[in-house]
Amino acid sequence: MREKLLFISAENPFPQDSGGKLRTGNILNILLDKYDVDLLTYRNSRPGDDKNEAPGLAVHEVERTVNYRKAMLRSLYKRRNSSYMSHVDVDMRGKIGELCRQNSYGHVFISHSLLGSCIDIVREVLPGTVIITDAHNFESGLSAQLAAKKKGLAKLFYTLNAGWTKRDELKLMDKTNLLLTTSEQDGLAFKSLSSQNSHKVHVIPNFIRIEDYPANTGISKENWIILPGNMNYFPNINAASYFNREIYPLIMAKVPEIKWYIVGRDVHPEVAALAEKDPSIVITGYVDSVADYVRKAKVVIAPLREGSGTRLKILEAWALKTPVVSSTKGAEGLLYEHSRNILIADDPVTFADSVIQLLHDHERGIVLADRAYETLLANYEAGSVREKLLSLV
């Protein structure tokens, strides 16, 4: 009989329609090779979205009562990060205790550093269990980046938020048995917080399952560029605004028939406003398959100037053999070589010229995408990380 593992995630990873859910779901699928898994998560807002028939997986759902406004208010008197994820203990406490008492798990996997408050709840019932936390991002760094963009009271709030997050990351380093990060950069950031706990930190890069991205040679490329991602996430919002303001006009001057697709869920009003002013910009909102759009595009862009971890949007583009133009920040943490498997550009003129080059030179894009695909298979496909993950957990 296989051991049972408790897997706690604020986001139900099914369907896998965002970078965070992709990472969570892909790790979960590997763990199912070794464990029977109880997944504790919030109920999806759309009926039918959470259906998953994986053998060995039991899904336990709770209703979300802590919305973003409540989380921001609670953060002030709890002195805790303002994301709703930091406050899941309100809704999950009872179910965590119930499941731990019923099953006496030897291992508990917590999918996000912002769920660190769940560790104390688990330890109340199972003080000796092995707890593995998957950080996803170096959140205090992200909070500091957000604070730097704000003014007045908002700047003060997010500066405090960054301090509280750093304090909680220090506590997390003490309390968890293992801490997984998506990149060497994030790993070093966590190690710098607590040298005495640095041995707990291990890198499990973002990865995909190549079978989820079947080739479709019948689709012809359109004069499209694509910015995929959750469009309520501040690095993506700022990237879209920056690209629209500084780069896109340079591209349109040379390629007037261009179409720019922004493909992702939870569209922020600042992003939605871009399409109201320019009919060449298409904002899809949530789509069942981002891959269908990426396959048709000639270029995927990642003009990020903030963020943490590594970008699954780039790995998906590599899997679908669509060339990528990225900022250095956008490609951070990935194994890449400029002009070999990706084009890197950090100023508007160079970024625009790189996109125009790929729009005009289809053969150049094919070569770049083929090399990127090779990099993906060698380093960021599930088979390349499975053994390491299962040796740790």
PDB file of C-alpha atoms in Angstrom, residues 125-385:
ATOM      1  CA  VAL A 125      -1.442  17.498  14.763  1.00  0.00           C
ATOM      2  CA  LEU A 126       1.658  15.930  13.151  1.00  0.00           C
ATOM      3  CA  PRO A 127       4.755  17.431  14.810  1.00  0.00           C
ATOM      4  CA  GLY A 128       7.119  14.931  13.174  1.00  0.00           C
ATOM      5  CA  THR A 129       5.885  15.004   9.568  1.00  0.00           C
ATOM      6  CA  VAL A 130       8.243  16.043   6.758  1.00  0.00           C
ATOM      7  CA  ILE A 131       7.087  19.315   5.224  1.00  0.00           C
ATOM      8  CA  ILE A 132       8.168  20.352   1.743  1.00  0.00           C
ATOM      9  CA  THR A 133       7.420  23.897   0.582  1.00  0.00           C
ATOM     10  CA  ASP A 134       7.539  24.922  -3.059  1.00  0.00           C
ATOM     11  CA  ALA A 135       8.329  28.649  -3.043  1.00  0.00           C
ATOM     12  CA  HIS A 136       7.188  29.520  -6.617  1.00  0.00           C
ATOM     13  CA  ASN A 137       8.755  32.997  -6.205  1.00  0.00           C
ATOM     14  CA  PHE A 138      10.965  34.998  -3.866  1.00  0.00           C
ATOM     15  CA  GLU A 139       7.972  36.960  -2.649  1.00  0.00           C
ATOM     16  CA  SER A 140       9.704  39.580  -0.499  1.00  0.00           C
ATOM     17  CA  GLY A 141      11.706  40.605  -3.557  1.00  0.00           C
ATOM     18  CA  LEU A 142       8.508  40.863  -5.596  1.00  0.00           C
ATOM     19  CA  SER A 143       6.866  42.940  -2.874  1.00  0.00           C
ATOM     20  CA  ALA A 144       9.850  45.301  -2.804  1.00  0.00           C
ATOM     21  CA  GLN A 145       9.635  45.677  -6.603  1.00  0.00           C
ATOM     22  CA  LEU A 146       5.940  46.559  -6.307  1.00  0.00           C
ATOM     23  CA  ALA A 147       6.606  49.054  -3.510  1.00  0.00           C
ATOM     24  CA  ALA A 148       9.191  50.819  -5.670  1.00  0.00           C
ATOM     25  CA  LYS A 149       6.482  51.564  -8.266  1.00  0.00           C
ATOM     26  CA  LYS A 150       4.028  53.079  -5.784  1.00  0.00           C
ATOM     27  CA  LYS A 151       3.650  56.545  -4.257  1.00  0.00           C
ATOM     28  CA  GLY A 152       2.268  57.969  -1.035  1.00  0.00           C
ATOM     29  CA  LEU A 153       0.269  55.669   1.262  1.00  0.00           C
ATOM     30  CA  ALA A 154       0.391  52.836  -1.275  1.00  0.00           C
ATOM     31  CA  LYS A 155       4.187  52.969  -1.225  1.00  0.00           C
ATOM     32  CA  LEU A 156       4.181  52.845   2.582  1.00  0.00           C
ATOM     33  CA  PHE A 157       1.748  49.897   2.616  1.00  0.00           C
ATOM     34  CA  TYR A 158       3.728  47.820   0.123  1.00  0.00           C
ATOM     35  CA  THR A 159       7.028  48.699   1.799  1.00  0.00           C
ATOM     36  CA  LEU A 160       5.622  47.329   5.039  1.00  0.00           C
ATOM     37  CA  ASN A 161       4.287  44.363   3.066  1.00  0.00           C
ATOM     38  CA  ALA A 162       7.794  43.605   1.786  1.00  0.00           C
ATOM     39  CA  GLY A 163       9.166  43.686   5.335  1.00  0.00           C
ATOM     40  CA  TRP A 164       6.456  41.381   6.664  1.00  0.00           C
ATOM     41  CA  THR A 165       6.994  38.984   3.775  1.00  0.00           C
ATOM     42  CA  LYS A 166      10.736  38.822   4.413  1.00  0.00           C
ATOM     43  CA  ARG A 167      10.118  38.093   8.092  1.00  0.00           C
ATOM     44  CA  ASP A 168       7.736  35.270   7.180  1.00  0.00           C
ATOM     45  CA  GLU A 169      10.210  33.836   4.665  1.00  0.00           C
ATOM     46  CA  LEU A 170      12.758  33.671   7.485  1.00  0.00           C
ATOM     47  CA  LYS A 171      10.222  31.781   9.622  1.00  0.00           C
ATOM     48  CA  LEU A 172       9.485  29.501   6.679  1.00  0.00           C
ATOM     49  CA  MET A 173      13.176  28.648   6.333  1.00  0.00           C
ATOM     50  CA  ASP A 174      13.177  27.561   9.990  1.00  0.00           C
ATOM     51  CA  LYS A 175       9.936  25.563   9.923  1.00  0.00           C
ATOM     52  CA  THR A 176       9.964  23.696   6.608  1.00  0.00           C
ATOM     53  CA  ASN A 177      12.128  20.607   6.084  1.00  0.00           C
ATOM     54  CA  LEU A 178      12.778  21.360   2.413  1.00  0.00           C
ATOM     55  CA  LEU A 179      12.334  24.485   0.310  1.00  0.00           C
ATOM     56  CA  LEU A 180      12.061  24.165  -3.467  1.00  0.00           C
ATOM     57  CA  THR A 181      12.776  27.131  -5.742  1.00  0.00           C
ATOM     58  CA  THR A 182      12.354  27.575  -9.493  1.00  0.00           C
ATOM     59  CA  SER A 183      15.789  29.042 -10.210  1.00  0.00           C
ATOM     60  CA  GLU A 184      19.320  29.368  -8.873  1.00  0.00           C
ATOM     61  CA  GLN A 185      18.685  33.115  -8.412  1.00  0.00           C
ATOM     62  CA  ASP A 186      15.699  32.507  -6.130  1.00  0.00           C
ATOM     63  CA  GLY A 187      17.621  29.761  -4.345  1.00  0.00           C
ATOM     64  CA  LEU A 188      20.482  32.145  -3.573  1.00  0.00           C
ATOM     65  CA  ALA A 189      18.001  34.783  -2.384  1.00  0.00           C
ATOM     66  CA  PHE A 190      16.503  32.360   0.136  1.00  0.00           C
ATOM     67  CA  LYS A 191      19.922  31.107   1.241  1.00  0.00           C
ATOM     68  CA  SER A 192      21.019  34.683   1.907  1.00  0.00           C
ATOM     69  CA  LEU A 193      18.140  35.039   4.380  1.00  0.00           C
ATOM     70  CA  SER A 194      19.345  32.174   6.569  1.00  0.00           C
ATOM     71  CA  SER A 195      22.748  30.582   6.051  1.00  0.00           C
ATOM     72  CA  GLN A 196      22.038  28.035   8.796  1.00  0.00           C
ATOM     73  CA  ASN A 197      19.080  26.731   6.782  1.00  0.00           C
ATOM     74  CA  SER A 198      20.656  27.014   3.337  1.00  0.00           C
ATOM     75  CA  HIS A 199      20.987  23.214   3.112  1.00  0.00           C
ATOM     76  CA  LYS A 200      17.203  22.985   2.882  1.00  0.00           C
ATOM     77  CA  VAL A 201      17.055  24.866  -0.433  1.00  0.00           C
ATOM     78  CA  HIS A 202      16.916  22.871  -3.688  1.00  0.00           C
ATOM     79  CA  VAL A 203      16.181  24.037  -7.224  1.00  0.00           C
ATOM     80  CA  ILE A 204      13.399  22.299  -9.132  1.00  0.00           C
ATOM     81  CA  PRO A 205      13.077  24.389 -12.287  1.00  0.00           C
ATOM     82  CA  ASN A 206       9.757  25.133 -13.903  1.00  0.00           C
ATOM     83  CA  PHE A 207       9.047  22.373 -16.392  1.00  0.00           C
ATOM     84  CA  ILE A 208       6.385  21.064 -18.717  1.00  0.00           C
ATOM     85  CA  ARG A 209       5.186  17.709 -20.014  1.00  0.00           C
ATOM     86  CA  ILE A 210       5.962  17.679 -23.704  1.00  0.00           C
ATOM     87  CA  GLU A 211       3.030  15.354 -24.423  1.00  0.00           C
ATOM     88  CA  ASP A 212       0.742  18.242 -23.468  1.00  0.00           C
ATOM     89  CA  TYR A 213       2.059  20.213 -26.464  1.00  0.00           C
ATOM     90  CA  PRO A 214       1.533  18.053 -29.562  1.00  0.00           C
ATOM     91  CA  ALA A 215       2.973  19.357 -32.806  1.00  0.00           C
ATOM     92  CA  ASN A 216       0.472  20.674 -35.319  1.00  0.00           C
ATOM     93  CA  THR A 217       2.192  21.170 -38.635  1.00  0.00           C
ATOM     94  CA  GLY A 218      -1.061  22.088 -40.375  1.00  0.00           C
ATOM     95  CA  ILE A 219      -1.262  25.525 -38.740  1.00  0.00           C
ATOM     96  CA  SER A 220       0.267  28.390 -40.694  1.00  0.00           C
ATOM     97  CA  LYS A 221       1.938  31.295 -38.920  1.00  0.00           C
ATOM     98  CA  GLU A 222       0.158  34.642 -38.867  1.00  0.00           C
ATOM     99  CA  ASN A 223       1.639  38.128 -38.526  1.00  0.00           C
ATOM    100  CA  TRP A 224       0.917  37.982 -34.826  1.00  0.00           C
ATOM    101  CA  ILE A 225       2.930  38.677 -31.729  1.00  0.00           C
ATOM    102  CA  ILE A 226       1.713  37.187 -28.467  1.00  0.00           C
ATOM    103  CA  LEU A 227       2.051  38.280 -24.841  1.00  0.00           C
ATOM    104  CA  PRO A 228       0.654  35.397 -22.758  1.00  0.00           C
ATOM    105  CA  GLY A 229       0.099  35.379 -19.005  1.00  0.00           C
ATOM    106  CA  ASN A 230      -2.149  36.262 -16.100  1.00  0.00           C
ATOM    107  CA  MET A 231      -3.040  39.883 -16.855  1.00  0.00           C
ATOM    108  CA  ASN A 232      -3.787  40.762 -13.238  1.00  0.00           C
ATOM    109  CA  TYR A 233      -0.194  40.068 -12.143  1.00  0.00           C
ATOM    110  CA  PHE A 234       1.675  43.342 -11.779  1.00  0.00           C
ATOM    111  CA  PRO A 235       4.859  42.374 -13.713  1.00  0.00           C
ATOM    112  CA  ASN A 236       2.654  41.362 -16.674  1.00  0.00           C
ATOM    113  CA  ILE A 237       0.523  44.516 -16.412  1.00  0.00           C
ATOM    114  CA  ASN A 238       3.608  46.712 -16.382  1.00  0.00           C
ATOM    115  CA  ALA A 239       5.194  44.722 -19.223  1.00  0.00           C
ATOM    116  CA  ALA A 240       2.116  45.204 -21.422  1.00  0.00           C
ATOM    117  CA  SER A 241       2.022  48.943 -20.701  1.00  0.00           C
ATOM    118  CA  TYR A 242       5.756  49.355 -21.326  1.00  0.00           C
ATOM    119  CA  PHE A 243       5.613  47.388 -24.578  1.00  0.00           C
ATOM    120  CA  ASN A 244       2.613  49.392 -25.789  1.00  0.00           C
ATOM    121  CA  ARG A 245       4.174  52.723 -24.921  1.00  0.00           C
ATOM    122  CA  GLU A 246       7.824  52.237 -25.943  1.00  0.00           C
ATOM    123  CA  ILE A 247       8.110  49.312 -28.359  1.00  0.00           C
ATOM    124  CA  TYR A 248       4.891  48.552 -30.234  1.00  0.00           C
ATOM    125  CA  PRO A 249       4.786  51.895 -32.148  1.00  0.00           C
ATOM    126  CA  LEU A 250       8.267  51.139 -33.531  1.00  0.00           C
ATOM    127  CA  ILE A 251       7.072  47.740 -34.772  1.00  0.00           C
ATOM    128  CA  MET A 252       3.856  49.123 -36.298  1.00  0.00           C
ATOM    129  CA  ALA A 253       5.865  51.706 -38.248  1.00  0.00           C
ATOM    130  CA  LYS A 254       7.671  48.878 -40.064  1.00  0.00           C
ATOM    131  CA  VAL A 255       4.919  46.229 -40.029  1.00  0.00           C
ATOM    132  CA  PRO A 256       1.596  48.131 -40.191  1.00  0.00           C
ATOM    133  CA  GLU A 257      -0.479  44.972 -40.688  1.00  0.00           C
ATOM    134  CA  ILE A 258       0.719  43.507 -37.362  1.00  0.00           C
ATOM    135  CA  LYS A 259      -1.658  42.085 -34.755  1.00  0.00           C
ATOM    136  CA  TRP A 260      -0.722  41.978 -31.065  1.00  0.00           C
ATOM    137  CA  TYR A 261      -2.582  39.368 -29.005  1.00  0.00           C
ATOM    138  CA  ILE A 262      -2.639  39.614 -25.218  1.00  0.00           C
ATOM    139  CA  VAL A 263      -3.757  36.164 -24.087  1.00  0.00           C
ATOM    140  CA  GLY A 264      -4.503  35.495 -20.442  1.00  0.00           C
ATOM    141  CA  ARG A 265      -7.092  35.467 -17.707  1.00  0.00           C
ATOM    142  CA  ASP A 266      -8.081  38.153 -15.178  1.00  0.00           C
ATOM    143  CA  VAL A 267      -7.468  41.144 -17.436  1.00  0.00           C
ATOM    144  CA  HIS A 268      -6.595  44.273 -15.462  1.00  0.00           C
ATOM    145  CA  PRO A 269      -8.435  47.472 -16.542  1.00  0.00           C
ATOM    146  CA  GLU A 270      -5.095  49.075 -17.457  1.00  0.00           C
ATOM    147  CA  VAL A 271      -4.461  46.248 -19.933  1.00  0.00           C
ATOM    148  CA  ALA A 272      -8.039  46.217 -21.243  1.00  0.00           C
ATOM    149  CA  ALA A 273      -7.756  49.926 -22.030  1.00  0.00           C
ATOM    150  CA  LEU A 274      -4.949  49.256 -24.536  1.00  0.00           C
ATOM    151  CA  ALA A 275      -7.313  47.568 -27.001  1.00  0.00           C
ATOM    152  CA  GLU A 276      -9.849  50.387 -26.719  1.00  0.00           C
ATOM    153  CA  LYS A 277      -7.327  52.771 -28.248  1.00  0.00           C
ATOM    154  CA  ASP A 278      -5.848  50.482 -30.929  1.00  0.00           C
ATOM    155  CA  PRO A 279      -7.795  47.951 -33.052  1.00  0.00           C
ATOM    156  CA  SER A 280      -4.574  46.042 -33.846  1.00  0.00           C
ATOM    157  CA  ILE A 281      -4.421  44.937 -30.187  1.00  0.00           C
ATOM    158  CA  VAL A 282      -6.592  41.914 -29.382  1.00  0.00           C
ATOM    159  CA  ILE A 283      -7.267  40.989 -25.757  1.00  0.00           C
ATOM    160  CA  THR A 284      -8.729  37.518 -25.472  1.00  0.00           C
ATOM    161  CA  GLY A 285      -9.232  37.187 -21.731  1.00  0.00           C
ATOM    162  CA  TYR A 286      -9.496  33.575 -20.578  1.00  0.00           C
ATOM    163  CA  VAL A 287      -9.134  30.988 -23.352  1.00  0.00           C
ATOM    164  CA  ASP A 288      -9.339  27.207 -23.174  1.00  0.00           C
ATOM    165  CA  SER A 289      -6.023  26.830 -25.008  1.00  0.00           C
ATOM    166  CA  VAL A 290      -3.279  29.462 -25.010  1.00  0.00           C
ATOM    167  CA  ALA A 291      -1.297  26.980 -27.124  1.00  0.00           C
ATOM    168  CA  ASP A 292      -3.648  27.472 -30.085  1.00  0.00           C
ATOM    169  CA  TYR A 293      -2.712  31.153 -30.191  1.00  0.00           C
ATOM    170  CA  VAL A 294       1.004  30.597 -29.621  1.00  0.00           C
ATOM    171  CA  ARG A 295       1.157  28.068 -32.482  1.00  0.00           C
ATOM    172  CA  LYS A 296      -0.239  30.685 -34.891  1.00  0.00           C
ATOM    173  CA  ALA A 297       2.015  33.529 -33.748  1.00  0.00           C
ATOM    174  CA  LYS A 298       5.341  34.373 -35.331  1.00  0.00           C
ATOM    175  CA  VAL A 299       6.782  35.738 -32.081  1.00  0.00           C
ATOM    176  CA  VAL A 300       6.150  35.381 -28.345  1.00  0.00           C
ATOM    177  CA  ILE A 301       7.278  38.406 -26.350  1.00  0.00           C
ATOM    178  CA  ALA A 302       8.357  38.647 -22.693  1.00  0.00           C
ATOM    179  CA  PRO A 303       9.236  42.338 -22.149  1.00  0.00           C
ATOM    180  CA  LEU A 304       9.247  42.033 -18.362  1.00  0.00           C
ATOM    181  CA  ARG A 305      11.164  44.428 -16.169  1.00  0.00           C
ATOM    182  CA  GLU A 306      10.073  42.912 -12.842  1.00  0.00           C
ATOM    183  CA  GLY A 307       9.296  39.484 -11.480  1.00  0.00           C
ATOM    184  CA  SER A 308      10.771  36.419  -9.836  1.00  0.00           C
ATOM    185  CA  GLY A 309      11.222  32.756 -10.655  1.00  0.00           C
ATOM    186  CA  THR A 310      11.196  31.632 -14.281  1.00  0.00           C
ATOM    187  CA  ARG A 311       8.630  32.217 -16.997  1.00  0.00           C
ATOM    188  CA  LEU A 312       6.568  29.209 -18.010  1.00  0.00           C
ATOM    189  CA  LYS A 313       5.262  31.295 -20.925  1.00  0.00           C
ATOM    190  CA  ILE A 314       8.742  31.033 -22.473  1.00  0.00           C
ATOM    191  CA  LEU A 315       8.920  27.276 -21.896  1.00  0.00           C
ATOM    192  CA  GLU A 316       5.508  26.851 -23.537  1.00  0.00           C
ATOM    193  CA  ALA A 317       6.640  28.891 -26.537  1.00  0.00           C
ATOM    194  CA  TRP A 318       9.736  26.701 -26.807  1.00  0.00           C
ATOM    195  CA  ALA A 319       7.563  23.574 -26.636  1.00  0.00           C
ATOM    196  CA  LEU A 320       5.348  24.935 -29.423  1.00  0.00           C
ATOM    197  CA  LYS A 321       8.352  25.979 -31.537  1.00  0.00           C
ATOM    198  CA  THR A 322       7.491  29.665 -31.591  1.00  0.00           C
ATOM    199  CA  PRO A 323      10.518  31.986 -31.283  1.00  0.00           C
ATOM    200  CA  VAL A 324      10.799  34.295 -28.266  1.00  0.00           C
ATOM    201  CA  VAL A 325      12.039  37.846 -27.812  1.00  0.00           C
ATOM    202  CA  SER A 326      12.580  38.619 -24.137  1.00  0.00           C
ATOM    203  CA  SER A 327      14.162  41.090 -21.794  1.00  0.00           C
ATOM    204  CA  THR A 328      16.968  39.806 -19.589  1.00  0.00           C
ATOM    205  CA  LYS A 329      14.544  39.895 -16.653  1.00  0.00           C
ATOM    206  CA  GLY A 330      11.949  37.939 -18.605  1.00  0.00           C
ATOM    207  CA  ALA A 331      14.413  35.125 -19.339  1.00  0.00           C
ATOM    208  CA  GLU A 332      15.975  35.177 -15.869  1.00  0.00           C
ATOM    209  CA  GLY A 333      16.708  31.756 -14.446  1.00  0.00           C
ATOM    210  CA  LEU A 334      16.543  29.926 -17.782  1.00  0.00           C
ATOM    211  CA  LEU A 335      19.436  28.396 -19.668  1.00  0.00           C
ATOM    212  CA  TYR A 336      19.630  30.492 -22.800  1.00  0.00           C
ATOM    213  CA  GLU A 337      22.084  31.917 -25.307  1.00  0.00           C
ATOM    214  CA  HIS A 338      21.183  35.114 -27.110  1.00  0.00           C
ATOM    215  CA  SER A 339      20.737  34.593 -30.862  1.00  0.00           C
ATOM    216  CA  ARG A 340      20.939  30.836 -30.449  1.00  0.00           C
ATOM    217  CA  ASN A 341      17.662  29.837 -28.762  1.00  0.00           C
ATOM    218  CA  ILE A 342      16.168  33.239 -27.883  1.00  0.00           C
ATOM    219  CA  LEU A 343      16.613  36.918 -28.694  1.00  0.00           C
ATOM    220  CA  ILE A 344      17.361  39.143 -25.688  1.00  0.00           C
ATOM    221  CA  ALA A 345      16.708  42.882 -25.818  1.00  0.00           C
ATOM    222  CA  ASP A 346      16.615  45.396 -22.974  1.00  0.00           C
ATOM    223  CA  ASP A 347      15.942  48.670 -24.748  1.00  0.00           C
ATOM    224  CA  PRO A 348      12.928  49.578 -26.913  1.00  0.00           C
ATOM    225  CA  VAL A 349      14.768  49.951 -30.231  1.00  0.00           C
ATOM    226  CA  THR A 350      16.621  46.635 -29.929  1.00  0.00           C
ATOM    227  CA  PHE A 351      13.474  44.856 -28.773  1.00  0.00           C
ATOM    228  CA  ALA A 352      11.448  46.237 -31.682  1.00  0.00           C
ATOM    229  CA  ASP A 353      14.188  45.395 -34.193  1.00  0.00           C
ATOM    230  CA  SER A 354      14.373  41.815 -32.866  1.00  0.00           C
ATOM    231  CA  VAL A 355      10.619  41.327 -33.267  1.00  0.00           C
ATOM    232  CA  ILE A 356      10.645  42.853 -36.760  1.00  0.00           C
ATOM    233  CA  GLN A 357      13.514  40.586 -37.769  1.00  0.00           C
ATOM    234  CA  LEU A 358      11.534  37.486 -36.805  1.00  0.00           C
ATOM    235  CA  LEU A 359       8.370  38.767 -38.481  1.00  0.00           C
ATOM    236  CA  HIS A 360      10.257  39.230 -41.744  1.00  0.00           C
ATOM    237  CA  ASP A 361      12.643  36.261 -41.583  1.00  0.00           C
ATOM    238  CA  HIS A 362      10.595  33.103 -41.021  1.00  0.00           C
ATOM    239  CA  GLU A 363      13.598  30.790 -41.537  1.00  0.00           C
ATOM    240  CA  ARG A 364      15.504  32.603 -38.779  1.00  0.00           C
ATOM    241  CA  GLY A 365      12.569  31.998 -36.469  1.00  0.00           C
ATOM    242  CA  ILE A 366      12.494  28.294 -37.313  1.00  0.00           C
ATOM    243  CA  VAL A 367      16.188  27.859 -36.461  1.00  0.00           C
ATOM    244  CA  LEU A 368      15.818  29.775 -33.196  1.00  0.00           C
ATOM    245  CA  ALA A 369      12.728  27.777 -32.208  1.00  0.00           C
ATOM    246  CA  ASP A 370      14.315  24.406 -33.039  1.00  0.00           C
ATOM    247  CA  ARG A 371      17.302  25.155 -30.813  1.00  0.00           C
ATOM    248  CA  ALA A 372      15.021  26.349 -28.042  1.00  0.00           C
ATOM    249  CA  TYR A 373      13.063  23.089 -28.312  1.00  0.00           C
ATOM    250  CA  GLU A 374      16.314  21.135 -27.813  1.00  0.00           C
ATOM    251  CA  THR A 375      17.105  23.214 -24.704  1.00  0.00           C
ATOM    252  CA  LEU A 376      13.636  22.528 -23.359  1.00  0.00           C
ATOM    253  CA  LEU A 377      13.868  18.755 -23.781  1.00  0.00           C
ATOM    254  CA  ALA A 378      17.277  18.622 -22.106  1.00  0.00           C
ATOM    255  CA  ASN A 379      16.465  20.806 -19.095  1.00  0.00           C
ATOM    256  CA  TYR A 380      12.796  21.683 -18.629  1.00  0.00           C
ATOM    257  CA  GLU A 381      10.776  18.627 -19.585  1.00  0.00           C
ATOM    258  CA  ALA A 382       9.177  16.510 -16.862  1.00  0.00           C
ATOM    259  CA  GLY A 383      11.502  13.594 -17.536  1.00  0.00           C
ATOM    260  CA  SER A 384      14.550  15.742 -16.842  1.00  0.00           C
ATOM    261  CA  VAL A 385      13.403  16.738 -13.325  1.00  0.00           C
TER     262      VAL A 385
END
